[in-house]
CSV table of C-alpha atoms in Angstrom, one decimal:
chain,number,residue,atom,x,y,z
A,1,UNK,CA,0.0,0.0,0.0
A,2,UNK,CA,1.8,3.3,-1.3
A,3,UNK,CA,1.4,5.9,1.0
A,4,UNK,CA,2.0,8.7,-1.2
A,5,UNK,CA,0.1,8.6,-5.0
A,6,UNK,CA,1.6,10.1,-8.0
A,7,UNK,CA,-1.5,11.8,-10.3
A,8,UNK,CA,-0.4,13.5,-13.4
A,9,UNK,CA,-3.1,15.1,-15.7
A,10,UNK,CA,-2.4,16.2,-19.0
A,11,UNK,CA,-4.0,19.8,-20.2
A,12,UNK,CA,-2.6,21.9,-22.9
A,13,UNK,CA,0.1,20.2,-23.4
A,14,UNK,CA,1.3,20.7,-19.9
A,15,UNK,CA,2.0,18.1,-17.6
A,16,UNK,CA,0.8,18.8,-14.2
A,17,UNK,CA,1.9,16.5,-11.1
A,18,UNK,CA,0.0,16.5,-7.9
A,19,UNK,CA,1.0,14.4,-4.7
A,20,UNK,CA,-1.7,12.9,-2.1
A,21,UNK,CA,-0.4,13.0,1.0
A,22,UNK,CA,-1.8,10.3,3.9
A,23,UNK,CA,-1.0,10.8,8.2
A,24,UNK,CA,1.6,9.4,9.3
A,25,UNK,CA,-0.1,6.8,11.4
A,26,UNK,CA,-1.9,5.1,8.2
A,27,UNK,CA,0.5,3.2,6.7
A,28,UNK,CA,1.9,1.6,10.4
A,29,UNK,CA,-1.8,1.0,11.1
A,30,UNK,CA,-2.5,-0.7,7.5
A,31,UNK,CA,0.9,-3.1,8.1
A,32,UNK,CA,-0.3,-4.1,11.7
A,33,UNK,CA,-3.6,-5.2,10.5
A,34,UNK,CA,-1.7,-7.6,7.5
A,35,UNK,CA,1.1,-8.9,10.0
A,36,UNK,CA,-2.9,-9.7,12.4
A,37,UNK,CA,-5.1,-11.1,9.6
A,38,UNK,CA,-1.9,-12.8,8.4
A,39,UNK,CA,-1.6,-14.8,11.9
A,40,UNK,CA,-5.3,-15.2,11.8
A,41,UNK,CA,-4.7,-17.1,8.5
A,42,UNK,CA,-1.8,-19.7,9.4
A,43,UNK,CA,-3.8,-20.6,12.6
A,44,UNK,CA,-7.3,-21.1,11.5
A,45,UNK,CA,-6.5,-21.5,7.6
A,46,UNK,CA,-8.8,-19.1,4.9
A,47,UNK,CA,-12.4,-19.4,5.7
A,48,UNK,CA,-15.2,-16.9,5.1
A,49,UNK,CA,-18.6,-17.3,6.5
A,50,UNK,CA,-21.9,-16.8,4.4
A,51,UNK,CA,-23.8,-13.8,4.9
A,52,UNK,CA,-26.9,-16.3,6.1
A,53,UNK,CA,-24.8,-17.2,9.5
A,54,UNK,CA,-24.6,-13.6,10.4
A,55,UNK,CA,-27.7,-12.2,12.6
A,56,UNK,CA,-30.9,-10.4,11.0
A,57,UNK,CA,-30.5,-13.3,7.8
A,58,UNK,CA,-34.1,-13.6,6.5
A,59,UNK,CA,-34.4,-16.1,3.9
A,60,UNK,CA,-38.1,-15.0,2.7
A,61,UNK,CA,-37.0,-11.4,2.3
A,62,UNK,CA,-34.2,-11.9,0.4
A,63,UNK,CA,-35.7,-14.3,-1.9
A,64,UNK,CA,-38.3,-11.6,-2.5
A,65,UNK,CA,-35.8,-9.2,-2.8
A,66,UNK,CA,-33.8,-11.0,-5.4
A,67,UNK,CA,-37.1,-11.1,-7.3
A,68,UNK,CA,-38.0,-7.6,-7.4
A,69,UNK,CA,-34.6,-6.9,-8.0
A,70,UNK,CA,-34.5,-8.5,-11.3
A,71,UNK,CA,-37.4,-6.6,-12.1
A,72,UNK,CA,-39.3,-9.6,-12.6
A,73,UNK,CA,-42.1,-12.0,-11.3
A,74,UNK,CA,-41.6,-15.3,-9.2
A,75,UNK,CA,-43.5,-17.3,-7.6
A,76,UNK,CA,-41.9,-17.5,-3.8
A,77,UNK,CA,-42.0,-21.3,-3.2
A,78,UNK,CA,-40.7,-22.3,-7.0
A,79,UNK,CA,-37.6,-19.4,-7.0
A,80,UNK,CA,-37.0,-20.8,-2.9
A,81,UNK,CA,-36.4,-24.4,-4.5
A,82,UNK,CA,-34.5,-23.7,-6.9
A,83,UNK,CA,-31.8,-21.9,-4.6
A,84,UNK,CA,-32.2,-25.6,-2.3
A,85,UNK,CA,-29.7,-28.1,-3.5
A,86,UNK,CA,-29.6,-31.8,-2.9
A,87,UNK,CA,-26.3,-31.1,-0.7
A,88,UNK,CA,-28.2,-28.4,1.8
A,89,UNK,CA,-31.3,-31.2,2.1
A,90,UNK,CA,-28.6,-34.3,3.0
A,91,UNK,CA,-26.7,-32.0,5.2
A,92,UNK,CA,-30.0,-30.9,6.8
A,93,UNK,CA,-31.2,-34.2,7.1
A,94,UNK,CA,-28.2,-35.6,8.4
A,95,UNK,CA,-27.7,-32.6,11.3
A,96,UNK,CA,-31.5,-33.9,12.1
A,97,UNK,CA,-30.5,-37.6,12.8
A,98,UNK,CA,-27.7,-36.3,14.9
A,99,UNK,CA,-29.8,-34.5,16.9
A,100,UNK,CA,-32.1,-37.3,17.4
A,101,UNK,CA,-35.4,-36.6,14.9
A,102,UNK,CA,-35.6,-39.4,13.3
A,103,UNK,CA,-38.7,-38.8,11.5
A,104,UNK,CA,-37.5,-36.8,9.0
A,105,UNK,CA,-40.1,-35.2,6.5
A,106,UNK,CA,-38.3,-32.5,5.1
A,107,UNK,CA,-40.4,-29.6,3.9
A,108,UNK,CA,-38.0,-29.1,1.1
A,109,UNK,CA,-37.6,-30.1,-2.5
A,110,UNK,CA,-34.4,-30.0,-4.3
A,111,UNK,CA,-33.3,-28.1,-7.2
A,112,UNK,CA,-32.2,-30.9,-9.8
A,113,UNK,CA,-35.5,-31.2,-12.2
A,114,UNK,CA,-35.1,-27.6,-12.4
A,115,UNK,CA,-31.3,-27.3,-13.5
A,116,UNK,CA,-32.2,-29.8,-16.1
A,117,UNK,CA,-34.9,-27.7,-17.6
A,118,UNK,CA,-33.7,-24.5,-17.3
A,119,UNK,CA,-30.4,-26.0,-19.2
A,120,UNK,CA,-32.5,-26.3,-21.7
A,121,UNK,CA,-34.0,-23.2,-22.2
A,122,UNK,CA,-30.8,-21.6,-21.8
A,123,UNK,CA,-28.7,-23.4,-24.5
A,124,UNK,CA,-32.1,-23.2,-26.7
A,125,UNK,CA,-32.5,-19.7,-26.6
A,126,UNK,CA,-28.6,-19.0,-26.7
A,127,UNK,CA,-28.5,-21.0,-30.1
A,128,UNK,CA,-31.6,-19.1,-31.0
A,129,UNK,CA,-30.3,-15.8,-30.2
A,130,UNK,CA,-26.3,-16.0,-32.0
A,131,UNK,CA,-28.2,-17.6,-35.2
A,132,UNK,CA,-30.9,-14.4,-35.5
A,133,UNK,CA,-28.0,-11.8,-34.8
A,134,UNK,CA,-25.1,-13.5,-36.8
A,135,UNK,CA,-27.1,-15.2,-39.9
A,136,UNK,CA,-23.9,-14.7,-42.3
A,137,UNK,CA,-21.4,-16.7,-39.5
A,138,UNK,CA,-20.3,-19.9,-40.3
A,139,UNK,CA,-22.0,-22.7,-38.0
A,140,UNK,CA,-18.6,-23.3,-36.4
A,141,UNK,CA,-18.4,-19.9,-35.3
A,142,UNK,CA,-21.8,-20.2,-33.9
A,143,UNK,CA,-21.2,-23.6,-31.8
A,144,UNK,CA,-18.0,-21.5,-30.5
A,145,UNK,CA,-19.9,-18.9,-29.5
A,146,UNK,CA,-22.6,-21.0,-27.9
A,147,UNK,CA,-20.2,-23.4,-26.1
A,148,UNK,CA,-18.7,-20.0,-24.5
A,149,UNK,CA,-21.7,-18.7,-23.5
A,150,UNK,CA,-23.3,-22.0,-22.0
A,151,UNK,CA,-19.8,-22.9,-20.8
A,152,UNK,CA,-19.7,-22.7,-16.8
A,153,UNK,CA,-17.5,-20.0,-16.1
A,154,UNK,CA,-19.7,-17.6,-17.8
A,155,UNK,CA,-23.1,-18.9,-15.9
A,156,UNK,CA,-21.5,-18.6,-12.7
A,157,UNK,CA,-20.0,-15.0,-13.7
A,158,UNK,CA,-24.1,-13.9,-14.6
A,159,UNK,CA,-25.0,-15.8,-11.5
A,160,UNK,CA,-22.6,-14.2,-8.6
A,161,UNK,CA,-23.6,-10.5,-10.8
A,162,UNK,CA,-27.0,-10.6,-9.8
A,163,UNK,CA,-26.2,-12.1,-6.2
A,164,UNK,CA,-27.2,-15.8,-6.0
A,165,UNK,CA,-24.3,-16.2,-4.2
A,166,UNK,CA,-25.4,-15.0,-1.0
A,167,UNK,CA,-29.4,-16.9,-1.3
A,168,UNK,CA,-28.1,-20.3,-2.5
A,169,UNK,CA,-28.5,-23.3,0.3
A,170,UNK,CA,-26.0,-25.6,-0.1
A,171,UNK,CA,-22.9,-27.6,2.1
A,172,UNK,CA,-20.0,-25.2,0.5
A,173,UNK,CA,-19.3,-22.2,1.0
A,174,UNK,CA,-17.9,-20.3,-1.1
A,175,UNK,CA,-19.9,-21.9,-3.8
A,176,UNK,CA,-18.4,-23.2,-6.9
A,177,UNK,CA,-18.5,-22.2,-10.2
A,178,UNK,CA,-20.7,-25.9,-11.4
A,179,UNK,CA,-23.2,-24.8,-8.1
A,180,UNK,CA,-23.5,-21.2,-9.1
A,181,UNK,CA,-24.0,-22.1,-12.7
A,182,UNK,CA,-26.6,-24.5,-11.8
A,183,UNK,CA,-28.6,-22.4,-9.7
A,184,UNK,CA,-28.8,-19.7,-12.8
A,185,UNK,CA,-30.4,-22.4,-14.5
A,186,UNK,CA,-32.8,-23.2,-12.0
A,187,UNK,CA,-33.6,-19.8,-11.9
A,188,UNK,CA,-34.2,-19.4,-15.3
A,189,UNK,CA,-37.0,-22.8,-15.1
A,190,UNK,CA,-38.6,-21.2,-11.8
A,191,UNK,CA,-38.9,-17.5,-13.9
A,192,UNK,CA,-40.5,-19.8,-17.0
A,193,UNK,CA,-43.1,-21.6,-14.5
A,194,UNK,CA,-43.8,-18.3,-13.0
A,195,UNK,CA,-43.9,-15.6,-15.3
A,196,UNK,CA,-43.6,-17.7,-18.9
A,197,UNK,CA,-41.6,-18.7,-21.5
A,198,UNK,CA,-40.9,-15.0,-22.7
A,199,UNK,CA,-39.8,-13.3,-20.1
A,200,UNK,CA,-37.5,-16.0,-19.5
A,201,UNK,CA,-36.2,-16.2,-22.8
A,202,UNK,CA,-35.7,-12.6,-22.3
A,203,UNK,CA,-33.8,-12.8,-18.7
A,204,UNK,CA,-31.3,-15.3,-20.5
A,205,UNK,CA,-31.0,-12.9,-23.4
A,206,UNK,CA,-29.9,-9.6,-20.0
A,207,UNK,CA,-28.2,-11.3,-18.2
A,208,UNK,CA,-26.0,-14.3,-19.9
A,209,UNK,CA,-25.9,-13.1,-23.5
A,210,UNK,CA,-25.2,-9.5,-22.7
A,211,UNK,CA,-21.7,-10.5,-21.5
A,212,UNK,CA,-20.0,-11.0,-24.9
A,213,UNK,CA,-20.8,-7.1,-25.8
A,214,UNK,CA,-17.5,-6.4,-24.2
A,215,UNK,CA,-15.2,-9.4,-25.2
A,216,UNK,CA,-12.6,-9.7,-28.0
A,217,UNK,CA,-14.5,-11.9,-30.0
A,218,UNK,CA,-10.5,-13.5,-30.4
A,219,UNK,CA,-10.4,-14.8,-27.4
A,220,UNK,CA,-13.2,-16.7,-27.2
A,221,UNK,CA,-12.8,-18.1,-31.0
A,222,UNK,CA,-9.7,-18.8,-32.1
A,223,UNK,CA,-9.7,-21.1,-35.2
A,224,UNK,CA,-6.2,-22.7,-36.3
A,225,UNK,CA,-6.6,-22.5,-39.6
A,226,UNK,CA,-8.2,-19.1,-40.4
A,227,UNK,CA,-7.2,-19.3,-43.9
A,228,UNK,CA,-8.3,-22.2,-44.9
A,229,UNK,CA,-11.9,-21.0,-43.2
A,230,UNK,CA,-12.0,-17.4,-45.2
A,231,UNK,CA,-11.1,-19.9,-48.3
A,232,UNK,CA,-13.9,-22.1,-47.9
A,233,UNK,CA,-16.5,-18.6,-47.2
A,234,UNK,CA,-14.9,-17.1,-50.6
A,235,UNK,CA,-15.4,-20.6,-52.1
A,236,UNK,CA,-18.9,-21.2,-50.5
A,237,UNK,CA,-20.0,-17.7,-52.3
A,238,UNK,CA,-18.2,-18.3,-55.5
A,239,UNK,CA,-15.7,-15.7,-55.4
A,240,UNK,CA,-11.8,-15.7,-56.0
A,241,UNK,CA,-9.8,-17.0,-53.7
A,242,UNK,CA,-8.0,-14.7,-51.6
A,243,UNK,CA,-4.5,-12.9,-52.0
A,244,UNK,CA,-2.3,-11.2,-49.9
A,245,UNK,CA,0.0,-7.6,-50.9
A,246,UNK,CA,1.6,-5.7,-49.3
A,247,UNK,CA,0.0,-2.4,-48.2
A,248,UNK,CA,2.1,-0.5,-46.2
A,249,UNK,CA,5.4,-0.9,-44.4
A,250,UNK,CA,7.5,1.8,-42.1
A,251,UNK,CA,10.8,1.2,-40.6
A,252,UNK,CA,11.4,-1.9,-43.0
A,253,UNK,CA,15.1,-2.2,-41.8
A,254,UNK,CA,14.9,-2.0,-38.1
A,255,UNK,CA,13.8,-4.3,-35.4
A,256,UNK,CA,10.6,-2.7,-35.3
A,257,UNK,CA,9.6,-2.5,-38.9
A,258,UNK,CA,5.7,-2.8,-39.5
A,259,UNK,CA,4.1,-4.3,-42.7
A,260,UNK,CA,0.6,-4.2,-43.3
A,261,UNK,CA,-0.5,-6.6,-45.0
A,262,UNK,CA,-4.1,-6.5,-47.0
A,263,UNK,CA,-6.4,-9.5,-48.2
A,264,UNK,CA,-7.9,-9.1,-51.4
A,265,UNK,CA,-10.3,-11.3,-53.8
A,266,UNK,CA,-10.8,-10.4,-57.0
A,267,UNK,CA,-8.7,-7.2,-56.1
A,268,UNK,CA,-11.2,-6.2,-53.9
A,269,UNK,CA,-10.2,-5.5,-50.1
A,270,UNK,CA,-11.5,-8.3,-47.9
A,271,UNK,CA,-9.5,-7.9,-45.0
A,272,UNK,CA,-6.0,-6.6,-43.3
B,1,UNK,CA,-3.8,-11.1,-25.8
B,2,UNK,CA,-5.9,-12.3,-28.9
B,3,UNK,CA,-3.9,-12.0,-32.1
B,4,UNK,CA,-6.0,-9.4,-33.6
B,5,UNK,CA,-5.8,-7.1,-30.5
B,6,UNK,CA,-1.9,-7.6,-30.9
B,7,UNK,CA,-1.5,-6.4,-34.4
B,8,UNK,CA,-4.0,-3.5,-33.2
B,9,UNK,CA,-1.6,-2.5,-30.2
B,10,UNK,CA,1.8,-2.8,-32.5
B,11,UNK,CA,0.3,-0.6,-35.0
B,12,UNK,CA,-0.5,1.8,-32.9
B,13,UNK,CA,2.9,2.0,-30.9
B,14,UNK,CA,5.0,2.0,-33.9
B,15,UNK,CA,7.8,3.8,-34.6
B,16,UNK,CA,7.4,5.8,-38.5
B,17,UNK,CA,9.9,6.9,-40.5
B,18,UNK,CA,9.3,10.9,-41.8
B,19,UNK,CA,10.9,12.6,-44.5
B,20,UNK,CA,11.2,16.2,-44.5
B,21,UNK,CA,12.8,18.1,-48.2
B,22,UNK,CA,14.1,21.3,-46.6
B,23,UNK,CA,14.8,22.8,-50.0
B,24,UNK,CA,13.9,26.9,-49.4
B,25,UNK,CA,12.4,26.1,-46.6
B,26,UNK,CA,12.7,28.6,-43.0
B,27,UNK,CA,14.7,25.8,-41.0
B,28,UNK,CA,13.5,27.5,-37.5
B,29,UNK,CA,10.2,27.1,-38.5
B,30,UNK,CA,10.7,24.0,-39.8
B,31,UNK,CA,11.9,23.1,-36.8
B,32,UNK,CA,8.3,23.4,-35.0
B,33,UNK,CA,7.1,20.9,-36.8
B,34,UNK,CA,9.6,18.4,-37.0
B,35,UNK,CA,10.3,18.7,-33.2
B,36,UNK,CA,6.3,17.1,-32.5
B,37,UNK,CA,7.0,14.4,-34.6
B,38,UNK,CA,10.8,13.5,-32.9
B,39,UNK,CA,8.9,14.1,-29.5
B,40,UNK,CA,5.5,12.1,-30.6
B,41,UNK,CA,3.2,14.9,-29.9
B,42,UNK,CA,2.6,14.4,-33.1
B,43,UNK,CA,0.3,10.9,-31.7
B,44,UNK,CA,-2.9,11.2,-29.7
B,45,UNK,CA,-1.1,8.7,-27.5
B,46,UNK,CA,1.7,10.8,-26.2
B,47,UNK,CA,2.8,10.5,-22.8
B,48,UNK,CA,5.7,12.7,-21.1
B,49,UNK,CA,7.0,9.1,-19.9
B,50,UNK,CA,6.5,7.0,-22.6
B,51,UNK,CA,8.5,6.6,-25.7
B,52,UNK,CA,6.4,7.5,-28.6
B,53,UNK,CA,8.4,9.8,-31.3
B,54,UNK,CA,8.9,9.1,-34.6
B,55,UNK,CA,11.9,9.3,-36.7
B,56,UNK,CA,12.5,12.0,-39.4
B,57,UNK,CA,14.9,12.2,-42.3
B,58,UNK,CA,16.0,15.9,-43.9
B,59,UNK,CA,17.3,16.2,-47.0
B,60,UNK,CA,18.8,19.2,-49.1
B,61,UNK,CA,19.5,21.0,-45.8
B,62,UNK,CA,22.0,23.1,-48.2
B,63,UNK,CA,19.2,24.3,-49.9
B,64,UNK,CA,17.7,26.1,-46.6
B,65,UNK,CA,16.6,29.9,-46.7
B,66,UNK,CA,17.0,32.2,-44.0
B,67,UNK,CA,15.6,35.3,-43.7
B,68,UNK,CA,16.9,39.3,-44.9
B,69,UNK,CA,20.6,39.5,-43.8
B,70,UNK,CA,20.4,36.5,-41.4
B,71,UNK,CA,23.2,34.8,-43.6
B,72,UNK,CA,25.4,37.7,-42.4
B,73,UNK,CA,24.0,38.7,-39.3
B,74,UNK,CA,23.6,35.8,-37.7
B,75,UNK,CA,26.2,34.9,-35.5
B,76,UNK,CA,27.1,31.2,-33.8
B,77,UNK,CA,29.1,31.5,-30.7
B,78,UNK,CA,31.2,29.2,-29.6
B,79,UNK,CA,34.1,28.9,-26.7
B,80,UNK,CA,36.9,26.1,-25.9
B,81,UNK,CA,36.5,27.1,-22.5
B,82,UNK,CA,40.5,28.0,-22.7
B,83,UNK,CA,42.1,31.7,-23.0
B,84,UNK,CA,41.1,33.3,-25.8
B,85,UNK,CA,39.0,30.7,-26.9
B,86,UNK,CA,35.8,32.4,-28.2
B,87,UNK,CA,35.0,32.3,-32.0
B,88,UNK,CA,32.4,33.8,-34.0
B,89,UNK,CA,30.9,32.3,-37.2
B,90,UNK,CA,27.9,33.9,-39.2
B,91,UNK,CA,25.9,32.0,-40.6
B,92,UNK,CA,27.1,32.1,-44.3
B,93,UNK,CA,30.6,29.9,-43.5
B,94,UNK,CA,28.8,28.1,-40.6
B,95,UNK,CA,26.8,26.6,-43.3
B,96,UNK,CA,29.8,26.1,-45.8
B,97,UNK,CA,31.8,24.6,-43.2
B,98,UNK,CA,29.0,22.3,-42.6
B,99,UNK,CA,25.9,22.0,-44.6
B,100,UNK,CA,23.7,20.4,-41.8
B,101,UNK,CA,24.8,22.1,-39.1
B,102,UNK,CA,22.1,25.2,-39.1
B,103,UNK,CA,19.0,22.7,-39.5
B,104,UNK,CA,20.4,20.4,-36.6
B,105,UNK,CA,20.8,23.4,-34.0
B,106,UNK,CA,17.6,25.2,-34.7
B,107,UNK,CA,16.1,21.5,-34.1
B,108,UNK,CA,18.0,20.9,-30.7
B,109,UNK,CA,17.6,24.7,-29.1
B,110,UNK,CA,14.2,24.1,-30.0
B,111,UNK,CA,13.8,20.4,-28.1
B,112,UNK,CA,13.4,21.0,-24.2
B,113,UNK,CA,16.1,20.8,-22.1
B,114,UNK,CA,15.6,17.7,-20.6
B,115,UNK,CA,17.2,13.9,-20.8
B,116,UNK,CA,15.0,13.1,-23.2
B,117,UNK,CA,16.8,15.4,-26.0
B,118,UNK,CA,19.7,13.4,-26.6
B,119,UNK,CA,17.5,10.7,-27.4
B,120,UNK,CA,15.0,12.7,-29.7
B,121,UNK,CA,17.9,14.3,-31.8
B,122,UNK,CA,19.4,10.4,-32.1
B,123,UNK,CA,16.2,9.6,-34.2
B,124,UNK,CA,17.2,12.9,-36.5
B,125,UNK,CA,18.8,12.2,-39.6
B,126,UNK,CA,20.2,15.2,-42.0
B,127,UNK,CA,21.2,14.7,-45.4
B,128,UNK,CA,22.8,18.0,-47.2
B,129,UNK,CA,21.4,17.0,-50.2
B,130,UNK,CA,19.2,14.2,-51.7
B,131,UNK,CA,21.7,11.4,-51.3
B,132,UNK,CA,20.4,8.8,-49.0
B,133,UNK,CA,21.9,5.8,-48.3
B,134,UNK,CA,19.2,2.8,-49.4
B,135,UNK,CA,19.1,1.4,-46.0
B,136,UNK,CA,17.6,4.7,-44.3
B,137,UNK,CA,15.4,5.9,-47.3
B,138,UNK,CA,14.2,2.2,-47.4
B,139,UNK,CA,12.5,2.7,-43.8
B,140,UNK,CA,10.9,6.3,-44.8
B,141,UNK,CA,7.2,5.8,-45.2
B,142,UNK,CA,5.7,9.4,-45.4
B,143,UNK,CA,6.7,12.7,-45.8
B,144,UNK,CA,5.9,16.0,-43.9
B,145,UNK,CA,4.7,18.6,-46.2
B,146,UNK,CA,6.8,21.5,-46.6
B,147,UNK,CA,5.9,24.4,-45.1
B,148,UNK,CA,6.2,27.0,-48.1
B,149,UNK,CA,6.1,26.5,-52.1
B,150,UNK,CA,9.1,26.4,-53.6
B,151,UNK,CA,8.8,29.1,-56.5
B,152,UNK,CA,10.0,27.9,-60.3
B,153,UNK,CA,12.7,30.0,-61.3
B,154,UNK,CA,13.1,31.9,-64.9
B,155,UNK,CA,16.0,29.4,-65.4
B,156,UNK,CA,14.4,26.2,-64.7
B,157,UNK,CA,11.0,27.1,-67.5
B,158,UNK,CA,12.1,25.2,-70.8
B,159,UNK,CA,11.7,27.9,-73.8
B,160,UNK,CA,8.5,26.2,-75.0
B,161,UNK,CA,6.8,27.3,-71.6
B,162,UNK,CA,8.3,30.7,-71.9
B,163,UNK,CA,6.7,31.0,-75.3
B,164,UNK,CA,3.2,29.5,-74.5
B,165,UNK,CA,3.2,31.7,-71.1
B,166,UNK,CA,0.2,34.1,-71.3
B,167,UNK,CA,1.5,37.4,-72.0
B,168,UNK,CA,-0.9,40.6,-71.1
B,169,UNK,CA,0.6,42.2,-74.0
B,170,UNK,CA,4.0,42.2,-75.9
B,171,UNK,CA,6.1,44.8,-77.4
B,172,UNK,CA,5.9,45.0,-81.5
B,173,UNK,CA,7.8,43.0,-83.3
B,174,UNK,CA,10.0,45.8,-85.0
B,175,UNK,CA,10.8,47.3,-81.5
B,176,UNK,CA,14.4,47.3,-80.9
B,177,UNK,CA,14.7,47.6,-77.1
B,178,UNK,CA,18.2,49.5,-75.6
């Protein structure tokens, strides 16, 4: 942790630097609670408890909460089961037979029925979606894109954004990426059963498919062959194949030379 | 970082290759502008602390113009730093003693006065006139505009231009002019 910060800001082609300056006392204070929380680590190891086993936790409100949230409309008892995992119930039922109540008749219903279903919708309406917007893509870009989207990283990124993390009942905690990404499904069957098939074809389409609007599309497809691929597309729509000139080039004789190179069929510019 | 975001970011940060022709041209005006594009404030993506200037090439620096009597007038100062070791050069035998030397000072007073000079003035590259060797003139890529037109002078029209040039009017053709 710096103590001082360096800000320069750049107006009218003058360069002004300004210093922050903290008390004296901050910096001792900041390293005595590292050297603390550091000890508190190497005894009792990392562990962080769930906002549920703090007081004033109420399960009904938040679930509410969530709902309204979202903007949306759930029915209470479908979005509460889909938050209940198999794990919570066997840990629940399990903590019951050690206290003695044998007769266990759990109130609860678990959660797996409605990941299955709400898998569906989501890779159906994923597919859906990439083929309307990108109808001149190759399929193989498509199944790229979709296998992103669907993959479990990216449900479990949507599914910690709009704060499952803290409402789902399971063993773990922190919960992992397959349990987040399940629940997000679940959630998406409960919002069909409650409010229909539109508005949760629609909730996939805010808050899963929205996350590739800031992604270089590069990284998430990156074909080995790209010019075999852009030969096939010229092929498939009966143009010439491609050729590459040179455009432009700078510094051709040093270390950091640049050449740009251009893609051209029929000596039209396809690409650079 | 994805490969297209890579060729993105190189050319950007690239380094270009300028050439300036410096043929009548003012060289402490000329200096203005070639000193934002040996800095890089020539770039949208200057920074004081980041390398982003750009190399420049002059040629026909023998060719410069200065101004009225500057030729004469204008004096270079220089001392040994031992007795009796001041000298004064105008301009004129400055410039015949060496043909770049003009261009290259009004370039580095011009610079700031800081560490990164030495650097800036390394990416400089005078010529007196327009021979280059290949290896340099292979790595220009685009040339500043100059910053005034060099006029055509009465020797360099051919007579057939001189003949089809549009006259207002003409003497006769018997007049016999003293």
């Amino acid at each position: 942790m710096k103590a001082k910060h360096l800000y320069i800001f750049e107006r009218n082609n003058l360069a002004i630097s300004r210093r922050c300056y903290k008390p004296m006392y901050v910096a001792p204070y900041l390293r005595e609670l590292k050297r603390r929380k550091d000890v508190q680590l190497k005894k009792l190891g990392d562990f962080s408890t769930p906002r549920s086993k703090y007081i004033e936790w109420n399960l009904q409100a938040e679930i509410y909460a969530f709902g309204k949230r979202l903007g949306e409309e759930f029915d209470q008892e479908l979005l509460k089961r889909a938050f209940t995992h198999k794990s919570y119930i066997q840990q629940e039922l399990e903590q019951r037979k050690s206290l003695g109540i044998e007769d266990s008749a759990l109130a609860l219903e678990d959660n797996e029925e409605f990941i299955k279903k709400g898998d569906r919708i989501v890779s159906d309406t994923v597919a859906k979606y990439i083929k309307n917007a990108l109808p001149r893509a190759s399929t193989v870009f498509h199944k790229s894109l979709e296998t992103y989207l669907c993959s479990t990283a990216t449900l479990a990124t949507s599914s910690n954004l709009i704060g499952s993390k803290d409402i789902i009942l399971s063993n773990e905690y922190p919960p992992s990426e397959e349990l987040l990404a399940n629940t997000f499904k679940a959630i998406v069957f409960a919002l069909e059963e409650s409010s229909g098939i539109e508005k949760a074809r629609q909730f996939v389409v805010d808050l899963l498919i929205v996350q590739i609007a800031h992604k270089d599309i590069y990284e998430i497809w990156n074909p080995k062959n790209p010019m075999g691929i852009v030969c096939e597309e010229l092929e498939s729509q009966k143009r010439a194949l491609p050729e590459s000139r040179l455009m432009r080039q700078t510094g051709g004789n040093t270390i950091l030379g640049v050449f740009q190179v251009g893609l051209y069929s029929d000596r039209k510019l396809i690409g650079q | 970082m994805s490969s297209a975001r890579r060729v993105q970011q190189w050319a950007t940060m690239t380094r270009k290759w300028h050439l300036y022709d410096a043929t009548w041209q003012d060289p402490y005006k000329s200096a203005e502008v070639i000193v934002k594009y040996l800095t890089g404030r020539n770039k949208p993506i200057y920074a004081a602390s980041n390398d982003t200037g750009d190399q420049v090439v002059i040629i026909n620096t023998r060719d410069i113009a200065l101004r009225g009597d500057d030729w004469k007038y204008n004096i270079y100062f220089h001392h040994t730093g031992y007795a009796k070791g001041a000298s004064y050069t105008p301009a004129w035998e400055m410039h015949k003693k060496n043909p770049i030397y003009i261009m290259k000072y009004a370039i580095y007073t011009l610079l700031d006065k800081d560490l990164r000079r030495r650097r800036d003035m390394a990416r400089l590259h005078l010529f007196p006139d327009s021979n280059v060797p290949p290896e340099v003139m292979s790595n220009v890529s685009s040339q500043i505009p100059q910053l005034r037109r060099v006029p055509k002078r009465l020797t360099e029209f051919s007579e057939e231009e001189i003949r089809n040039y549009p006259k207002l009017f003409d003497y006769p053709k018997n007049y016999i002019i003293r």
